[in-house]
Coordinates of C-alpha atoms in Angstrom, one line a residue:
X1 CA -7.9 9.2 0.4
X2 CA -5.6 7.2 2.6
X3 CA -6.9 3.7 1.7
X4 CA -8.7 3.0 -1.5
X5 CA -9.6 -0.4 -2.9
X6 CA -6.2 -0.6 -4.5
X7 CA -4.5 -0.4 -1.0
X8 CA -7.1 -2.8 0.4
X9 CA -6.6 -5.4 -2.4
X10 CA -2.8 -5.0 -2.0
X11 CA -2.9 -5.7 1.7
X12 CA -5.3 -8.6 1.3
X13 CA -3.1 -10.2 -1.4
X14 CA 0.1 -9.7 0.6
X15 CA -1.5 -11.5 3.5
X16 CA -2.1 -14.5 1.4
X17 CA 1.3 -14.4 -0.3
X18 CA 3.0 -14.0 3.1
X19 CA 1.3 -17.1 4.4
X20 CA 2.0 -19.2 1.3
X21 CA 5.1 -21.5 0.9
X22 CA 5.1 -21.0 -2.9
X23 CA 4.4 -18.3 -5.4
X24 CA 0.7 -17.3 -5.7
X25 CA -0.8 -16.4 -9.0
X26 CA -3.0 -13.4 -9.8
X27 CA -5.8 -15.6 -10.9
X28 CA -5.7 -17.6 -7.6
X29 CA -5.7 -14.4 -5.6
X30 CA -8.5 -12.9 -7.6
X31 CA -10.7 -16.0 -7.0
X32 CA -9.9 -16.3 -3.3
X33 CA -10.5 -12.6 -2.7
X34 CA -13.4 -12.2 -5.2
X35 CA -11.5 -9.3 -6.9
X36 CA -11.5 -8.5 -10.6
X37 CA -8.3 -10.2 -11.9
X38 CA -7.4 -7.3 -14.3
X39 CA -7.5 -4.7 -11.5
X40 CA -5.5 -7.0 -9.1
X41 CA -2.9 -7.8 -11.8
X42 CA -2.1 -4.1 -12.1
X43 CA -1.7 -3.7 -8.3
X44 CA 0.5 -6.8 -8.2
X45 CA 2.7 -5.4 -11.0
X46 CA 3.0 -2.1 -9.2
X47 CA 4.1 -4.0 -6.0
X48 CA 6.7 -5.9 -8.1
X49 CA 8.0 -2.7 -9.7
X50 CA 8.4 -1.3 -6.2
X51 CA 10.5 -4.3 -5.1
X52 CA 7.9 -5.6 -2.7
X53 CA 7.0 -8.6 -4.7
X54 CA 8.9 -10.7 -7.2
X55 CA 7.2 -12.3 -10.2
X56 CA 7.9 -15.9 -11.1
X57 CA 7.1 -17.1 -14.6
X58 CA 6.0 -20.5 -15.7
X59 CA 3.4 -23.1 -14.8
X60 CA 4.2 -22.8 -11.1
X61 CA 4.6 -19.1 -11.3
X62 CA 3.0 -16.3 -9.4
X63 CA 4.2 -13.7 -6.8
X64 CA 6.2 -14.0 -3.7
X65 CA 7.7 -11.4 -1.3
X66 CA 11.0 -10.0 -2.5
X67 CA 11.9 -8.8 1.0
X68 CA 11.2 -10.2 4.4
X69 CA 7.8 -9.0 5.9
X70 CA 9.7 -7.1 8.6
X71 CA 11.3 -4.9 5.9
X72 CA 8.1 -4.0 4.1
X73 CA 6.3 -1.0 5.5
X74 CA 2.6 0.0 5.1
X75 CA 3.8 3.3 3.7
X76 CA 5.6 1.5 0.9
X77 CA 2.7 -0.8 0.1
X78 CA 0.1 2.1 0.0
X79 CA 2.5 4.3 -2.0
X80 CA 3.0 1.4 -4.5
X81 CA -0.7 0.5 -4.8
X82 CA -1.9 4.1 -5.1
X83 CA 0.9 5.4 -7.2
X84 CA 1.2 8.4 -4.9
X85 CA 1.9 9.4 -1.3
X86 CA -0.7 8.2 1.2
X87 CA -2.6 11.3 2.3
X88 CA -5.5 11.9 4.6
X89 CA -6.4 15.3 3.3
X90 CA -6.0 16.5 -0.3
X91 CA -5.1 20.0 0.9
X92 CA -2.0 19.3 3.1
X93 CA 0.9 21.7 2.8
X94 CA 3.0 19.5 0.4
X95 CA 0.0 19.1 -2.0
X96 CA -1.0 21.3 -4.8
X97 CA -4.6 20.3 -4.6
X98 CA -5.9 22.8 -2.0
X99 CA -9.5 23.5 -3.1
X100 CA -9.3 27.1 -2.1
X101 CA -5.8 27.9 -3.3
X102 CA -4.8 29.1 0.2
X103 CA -1.9 26.9 1.1
X104 CA 0.3 28.8 3.6
X105 CA -2.6 31.1 4.7
X106 CA -5.2 28.5 5.6
X107 CA -6.0 28.4 9.3
X108 CA -6.0 24.6 9.6
X109 CA -3.0 24.0 7.3
X110 CA -0.5 23.7 10.1
X111 CA -2.6 21.2 12.0
X112 CA -3.2 19.1 8.8
X113 CA 0.5 19.1 8.0
X114 CA 1.4 17.9 11.6
X115 CA -1.4 15.3 11.4
X116 CA -0.1 14.0 8.1
X117 CA 3.4 13.9 9.4
X118 CA 2.3 11.6 12.3
X119 CA 0.4 9.3 10.0
X120 CA 3.4 9.1 7.6
X121 CA 5.6 8.2 10.6
X122 CA 3.1 5.5 11.7
X123 CA 2.9 4.0 8.2
X124 CA 6.7 4.1 7.8
X125 CA 7.2 2.2 11.0
X126 CA 4.4 -0.4 10.8
X127 CA 5.6 -3.4 8.9
X128 CA 3.8 -6.2 7.0
X129 CA 5.1 -8.6 9.7
X130 CA 3.5 -6.5 12.5
X131 CA 0.2 -6.1 10.6
X132 CA -0.3 -9.8 10.0
X133 CA 1.7 -11.1 13.0
X134 CA 3.7 -13.3 10.7

């Protein structure tokens, strides 16, 4: 599950916003990225609710970064875009979605939990600035 279209669109939009000197509107982003505007607008609103973006109203309105790129992690972006923790497997130990209902007794559960922990650390330490070399 780690990256869905929502995460992909969020990252692509943030790249454009990061490189812009003025706020960028949802319509402009949707056109430039060839993304449905209604879907992108929801993603941008989620990023704004998570204090990653700030929304500017008016004719010259749009979105800009609320924080510096060095202070925005990929974990935060994915969490905001997806509306839940970024996970690689749906059956990790802190999830209630184990398809077999065997959390705690599953032979690979300890490995999956460690793997998820390492991915979480990586995403929490990789910033927007590092990703796009801003």
